[in-house]
């Protein structure tokens, strides 16, 4: 899925008029408004201090150097969800991306997180990312099930790795999706042993 | 009745058969032509010479064998060296320009046009799709098959999840061909 296939209109259960579109630098203020509407407890699990005054400039810089690729879901020009892929552009993990997703509390359990992740996984594949990882806290059951439906599998558990807002330490699960498997089928076709065209 | 004979040659693993099969599928399913494809494989699993003989015609194909290809498509130097003597006088050679050097072996009257298919495939995202770049290049250079027919055949053939990159690779080869006409 190339960036030219966006904006993509999506329909959720009981909710219409949503589009998924790549985040532009000028959207960072709207994205920060979205984060400010999130419960503080949810923001604890985010990678950066997304409501700090320095965050929009930092995020724009990361967008500019392609260290992140971000899709946002918008309803009436308001950001109601986002999925971001963090990449390392050099070194031995340049084939790996880390995916993070956040959805407006009022739109959860309607399929928006799945739609955002699904689109971003396709974009990542197109960018040459071969493995995508996500971090899920052990009590985030719905998020874990969403990722597992998208093909993610548990690869590691980091015991007592995160501390929630009440000071309770929890295990952090690392789930991974080896998207390179998608291309394994193409490689088989190229083996030249009578490709089976469906 | 018009009959065009093509031979695609390269090494196993380069997707020679898929390249030929795509052209044949586009011709028969999406462009209203007749096609016949014969594969020839080396003994080794990877890296041996292989070729696809493809005949495209606007009527029934009696003889399924390529006698002297009108169009020779080569993805490796060994395939070029092996098949160039078979080229029909005045035929067209389409070659991977970073893997094949026609040197001075091109028969008199023949035309050769190269495409950096491997580089284009890498730029598109995967070296693996060099055969798809080549298929687009063949369609564009020969004008035998419209791009839309090629796209339909490609989308019906490649694994799910690889469509976008494959279509980009096809278009890259096709557009490069148009710039060389």
XYZ file of C-alpha atoms in Angstrom:
379
model
C 0.000 0.000 0.000
C 1.686 3.174 -1.175
C 1.075 6.577 0.358
C -0.675 7.586 -2.854
C -3.582 5.274 -1.938
C -4.563 7.637 0.883
C -6.813 9.171 2.107
C -8.688 5.953 2.666
C -12.341 6.094 3.718
C -13.274 3.538 6.339
C -16.495 2.556 8.009
C -16.658 1.325 11.565
C -19.437 -0.338 13.455
C -21.994 2.445 14.195
C -19.684 5.192 12.970
C -19.405 6.827 9.556
C -17.350 9.508 7.880
C -13.859 8.463 8.931
C -10.755 8.712 6.811
C -7.262 7.359 7.355
C -4.544 9.595 6.008
C -0.775 10.036 6.423
C 0.115 12.512 9.142
C 1.535 15.769 7.836
C 3.847 17.993 9.829
C 1.131 20.628 10.141
C -1.162 18.045 11.806
C 1.051 17.691 14.873
C -0.954 20.252 16.876
C -4.215 18.396 16.107
C -2.521 15.156 17.111
C -1.399 16.701 20.378
C -5.005 17.818 21.037
C -6.015 14.185 20.539
C -3.421 13.031 23.058
C -4.585 15.643 25.546
C -8.074 14.137 25.365
C -6.692 10.691 26.221
C -6.844 9.496 29.851
C -3.603 10.120 31.698
C -3.339 6.410 32.384
C -3.187 5.680 28.651
C -0.506 8.319 28.116
C 1.729 6.523 30.594
C 2.325 3.818 28.028
C 3.407 6.187 25.292
C 6.939 6.434 24.084
C 7.263 10.196 24.506
C 5.771 12.917 26.685
C 3.197 13.736 24.018
C 1.595 16.675 25.812
C 4.791 18.589 26.491
C 5.278 21.897 24.707
C 8.384 20.598 22.919
C 6.679 17.535 21.508
C 5.153 18.972 18.248
C 8.544 20.293 17.074
C 10.231 17.006 18.002
C 7.572 15.006 16.157
C 7.796 17.193 13.063
C 11.551 16.693 13.007
C 11.156 12.913 13.205
C 8.581 13.002 10.405
C 10.952 15.068 8.289
C 13.876 12.666 8.614
C 11.557 9.675 7.973
C 12.336 8.150 11.347
C 8.615 7.747 11.813
C 5.689 7.080 9.522
C 2.333 7.955 10.965
C -1.260 7.449 9.897
C -4.119 9.289 11.550
C -7.846 8.663 11.527
C -9.873 11.839 11.192
C -13.558 12.617 11.680
C -14.573 16.138 10.697
C -10.879 17.085 10.582
C -10.402 16.038 14.193
C -7.847 13.325 14.953
C -9.565 10.350 16.592
C -6.824 7.764 16.276
C -3.240 7.327 15.191
C -0.802 4.577 14.376
C 2.904 5.289 14.145
C 5.796 3.208 12.909
C 9.157 4.040 14.450
C 12.114 3.096 12.269
C 15.867 3.006 12.570
C 17.299 4.115 9.269
C 20.734 2.595 9.773
C 22.397 -0.237 11.625
C 21.500 -3.821 12.325
C 17.810 -3.245 13.069
C 17.051 -1.149 10.004
C 14.687 -3.894 8.804
C 12.630 -3.633 12.007
C 9.882 -1.149 12.818
C 8.031 -0.564 16.066
C 4.319 0.068 15.786
C 2.287 2.085 18.275
C -1.407 2.832 18.080
C -3.821 4.986 20.051
C -7.575 5.313 19.619
C -10.004 7.841 21.074
C -11.697 6.198 24.092
C -15.127 6.879 22.570
C -14.266 4.920 19.427
C -12.703 1.821 20.940
C -13.972 -1.689 20.216
C -15.308 -0.557 16.829
C -12.409 -1.753 14.680
C -10.547 1.546 14.306
C -7.322 0.258 15.883
C -7.407 -2.770 13.609
C -7.985 -0.600 10.533
C -5.118 1.745 11.427
C -2.708 -1.093 12.188
C -3.681 -3.029 9.096
C -3.041 -0.018 6.848
C 0.254 0.776 8.544
C 1.480 -2.814 8.281
C 0.883 -2.605 4.512
C 2.730 0.727 4.318
C 5.607 -0.742 6.338
C 5.861 -3.737 4.023
C 6.026 -1.362 1.101
C 8.863 0.549 2.766
C 10.919 -2.631 2.998
C 10.322 -3.218 6.714
C 10.598 -6.972 7.265
C 9.652 -7.265 10.907
C 7.278 -5.188 12.987
C 7.180 -5.318 16.752
C 4.657 -3.980 19.245
C 4.857 -3.634 23.015
C 1.773 -4.652 24.979
C 1.362 -4.578 28.747
C 0.123 -7.850 30.228
C -3.275 -6.397 31.213
C -4.018 -4.960 27.738
C -5.977 -8.003 26.605
C -8.037 -6.361 23.806
C -4.934 -4.732 22.295
C -3.083 -8.031 22.377
C -5.966 -9.850 20.656
C -6.121 -7.143 17.974
C -2.452 -7.573 17.175
C -2.682 -11.354 17.218
C -5.499 -11.173 14.650
C -3.126 -9.182 12.458
C -0.509 -11.940 12.632
C 1.599 -10.779 15.569
C 3.026 -13.463 17.848
C 4.562 -13.234 21.313
C 8.351 -13.218 21.132
C 9.424 -12.041 24.562
C 8.225 -11.095 28.025
C 10.053 -8.456 30.046
C 8.991 -9.080 33.659
C 8.028 -6.038 35.771
C 9.241 -3.803 32.975
C 6.607 -1.056 33.155
C 5.047 0.799 36.043
C 1.497 2.044 35.711
C 0.038 5.229 37.157
C -0.624 3.588 40.520
C 2.957 2.358 40.841
C 2.147 -1.262 40.025
C 4.841 -2.979 37.987
C 3.637 -5.053 35.071
C 5.113 -7.411 32.499
C 5.744 -6.042 29.025
C 5.103 -8.379 26.108
C 6.964 -7.992 22.845
C 4.855 -9.198 19.923
C 6.334 -9.471 16.453
C 4.990 -9.786 12.932
C 7.454 -11.169 10.442
C 5.985 -9.410 7.402
C 8.782 -10.763 5.246
C 6.775 -13.991 5.180
C 4.426 -12.263 2.756
C 7.289 -12.130 0.288
C 8.325 -15.717 0.904
C 5.377 -16.789 -1.266
C 6.645 -14.538 -4.063
C 10.093 -16.030 -3.710
C 8.610 -19.501 -4.096
C 6.885 -18.372 -7.302
C 10.219 -17.149 -8.603
C 11.859 -20.533 -8.034
C 10.740 -21.316 -11.562
C 9.296 -24.693 -10.747
C 6.109 -24.255 -12.732
C 4.570 -21.275 -10.935
C 0.992 -21.977 -10.022
C -0.990 -18.973 -11.090
C -4.259 -19.012 -9.220
C -2.647 -14.171 -38.628
C 0.159 -12.635 -36.631
C 2.381 -14.852 -34.522
C 5.105 -13.509 -32.270
C 7.663 -15.806 -30.710
C 9.348 -14.766 -27.483
C 12.016 -16.500 -25.480
C 12.761 -15.452 -21.922
C 16.067 -16.733 -20.559
C 17.894 -16.386 -17.285
C 18.834 -18.260 -14.152
C 16.485 -20.185 -11.916
C 15.396 -17.993 -9.043
C 15.183 -14.895 -11.233
C 11.521 -15.533 -11.966
C 11.918 -16.318 -15.655
C 8.861 -18.588 -15.756
C 6.695 -16.146 -13.884
C 7.715 -13.426 -16.328
C 6.679 -15.610 -19.266
C 3.526 -16.825 -17.536
C 2.440 -13.276 -16.773
C 2.808 -12.215 -20.390
C 0.862 -15.292 -21.481
C -1.871 -14.774 -18.933
C -2.256 -11.111 -19.870
C -2.519 -12.125 -23.532
C -5.056 -14.907 -23.142
C -7.224 -13.793 -20.258
C -7.138 -10.030 -20.655
C -6.162 -9.168 -24.229
C -8.101 -11.676 -26.336
C -5.037 -13.374 -27.816
C -3.888 -16.984 -27.941
C -0.725 -18.014 -26.113
C 1.437 -21.057 -25.615
C 4.118 -21.362 -22.931
C 6.788 -24.034 -22.660
C 9.256 -24.121 -19.786
C 12.778 -25.439 -19.842
C 14.640 -25.867 -16.578
C 18.190 -26.707 -15.607
C 18.962 -29.619 -13.322
C 19.999 -27.530 -10.317
C 17.468 -26.002 -7.971
C 18.925 -22.508 -8.186
C 21.374 -20.738 -10.425
C 21.107 -22.957 -13.472
C 19.987 -21.788 -16.884
C 16.296 -21.845 -17.658
C 14.022 -20.442 -20.285
C 10.408 -19.908 -21.160
C 9.213 -20.161 -24.742
C 6.134 -18.053 -25.326
C 4.100 -17.716 -28.475
C 1.462 -15.004 -28.789
C -0.930 -15.055 -31.723
C -4.285 -13.655 -32.722
C -5.439 -17.098 -33.869
C -4.912 -20.778 -33.037
C -1.299 -21.804 -32.453
C -0.417 -24.959 -34.419
C 3.260 -25.396 -33.682
C 3.867 -24.743 -29.971
C 7.651 -24.512 -30.271
C 9.619 -21.331 -30.658
C 11.771 -21.838 -33.726
C 13.486 -18.468 -33.899
C 12.363 -15.865 -31.381
C 11.233 -12.494 -32.654
C 11.942 -11.186 -29.166
C 14.683 -12.526 -26.916
C 14.429 -11.463 -23.280
C 17.537 -12.223 -21.219
C 18.221 -11.800 -17.531
C 21.701 -13.341 -17.450
C 24.822 -13.310 -19.584
C 24.752 -17.093 -19.940
C 21.201 -16.936 -21.314
C 22.241 -14.265 -23.794
C 25.254 -16.266 -24.934
C 23.161 -19.435 -25.249
C 20.135 -18.037 -27.053
C 21.441 -15.181 -29.181
C 22.252 -17.487 -32.136
C 18.548 -18.442 -32.260
C 17.299 -14.864 -32.701
C 15.256 -14.271 -35.837
C 17.032 -11.954 -38.316
C 16.057 -8.405 -37.441
C 14.781 -9.537 -34.037
C 14.657 -7.594 -30.818
C 16.801 -8.332 -27.739
C 15.595 -7.003 -24.397
C 18.180 -7.461 -21.671
C 18.957 -6.678 -18.059
C 21.569 -4.007 -18.657
C 23.507 -4.521 -15.417
C 23.737 -8.300 -15.795
C 24.091 -8.726 -19.552
C 26.574 -7.234 -21.963
C 25.664 -7.902 -25.618
C 29.263 -6.912 -26.567
C 29.775 -7.501 -30.255
C 27.687 -10.656 -30.453
C 24.530 -8.964 -31.646
C 23.574 -10.249 -35.119
C 23.493 -7.719 -37.898
C 20.100 -6.063 -38.152
C 19.078 -6.982 -34.634
C 18.098 -4.319 -32.138
C 18.971 -4.523 -28.457
C 17.570 -2.401 -25.646
C 18.628 -2.767 -22.031
C 16.825 -1.987 -18.801
C 18.411 -1.842 -15.338
C 15.654 -4.109 -14.011
C 17.510 -5.176 -10.872
C 18.182 -1.569 -9.866
C 14.590 -0.563 -10.604
C 13.382 -3.509 -8.531
C 15.622 -2.513 -5.628
C 14.385 1.075 -5.886
C 10.819 -0.198 -5.836
C 11.593 -2.057 -2.613
C 12.652 -5.611 -3.476
C 15.204 -7.092 -5.849
C 12.844 -10.056 -6.095
C 10.558 -8.191 -8.522
C 13.163 -7.722 -11.242
C 11.190 -10.184 -13.373
C 8.092 -8.023 -13.001
C 10.044 -4.934 -14.101
C 11.196 -7.013 -17.062
C 7.648 -8.142 -17.886
C 6.507 -4.514 -17.955
C 9.494 -3.619 -20.112
C 8.672 -6.400 -22.585
C 5.026 -5.340 -22.801
C 6.019 -1.725 -23.378
C 8.758 -2.369 -25.914
C 6.816 -4.857 -28.022
C 3.455 -3.076 -27.703
C 1.922 -6.542 -27.835
C 0.023 -6.172 -24.571
C -1.645 -3.150 -22.995
C -0.537 -2.129 -19.538
C -4.056 -2.644 -18.163
C -4.014 -6.290 -19.263
C -0.623 -6.771 -17.653
C -1.808 -5.203 -14.411
C -4.864 -7.448 -14.269
C -2.761 -10.540 -14.901
C -0.245 -9.447 -12.284
C -2.851 -8.743 -9.610
C -4.433 -12.143 -10.221
C -1.087 -13.905 -9.958
C 1.075 -12.508 -7.168
C 0.652 -13.304 -3.463
C -1.636 -11.165 -1.350
C 0.201 -8.293 0.286
C 2.723 -7.934 -2.522
C 0.404 -6.321 -5.049
C 1.351 -2.653 -4.661
C 5.071 -3.139 -4.982
C 4.607 -5.511 -7.905
C 2.379 -3.029 -9.734
C 4.972 -0.303 -9.169
C 7.664 -2.567 -10.579
C 5.517 -3.386 -13.629
C 4.800 0.277 -14.273
C 8.455 1.195 -13.899
C 9.457 -1.297 -16.571
C 6.596 -0.264 -18.854
C 7.291 3.463 -18.539
C 11.013 2.916 -19.100
C 10.118 1.064 -22.299
C 7.963 3.931 -23.528
C 10.863 6.314 -22.999
C 13.005 4.067 -25.217
C 10.607 3.698 -28.138
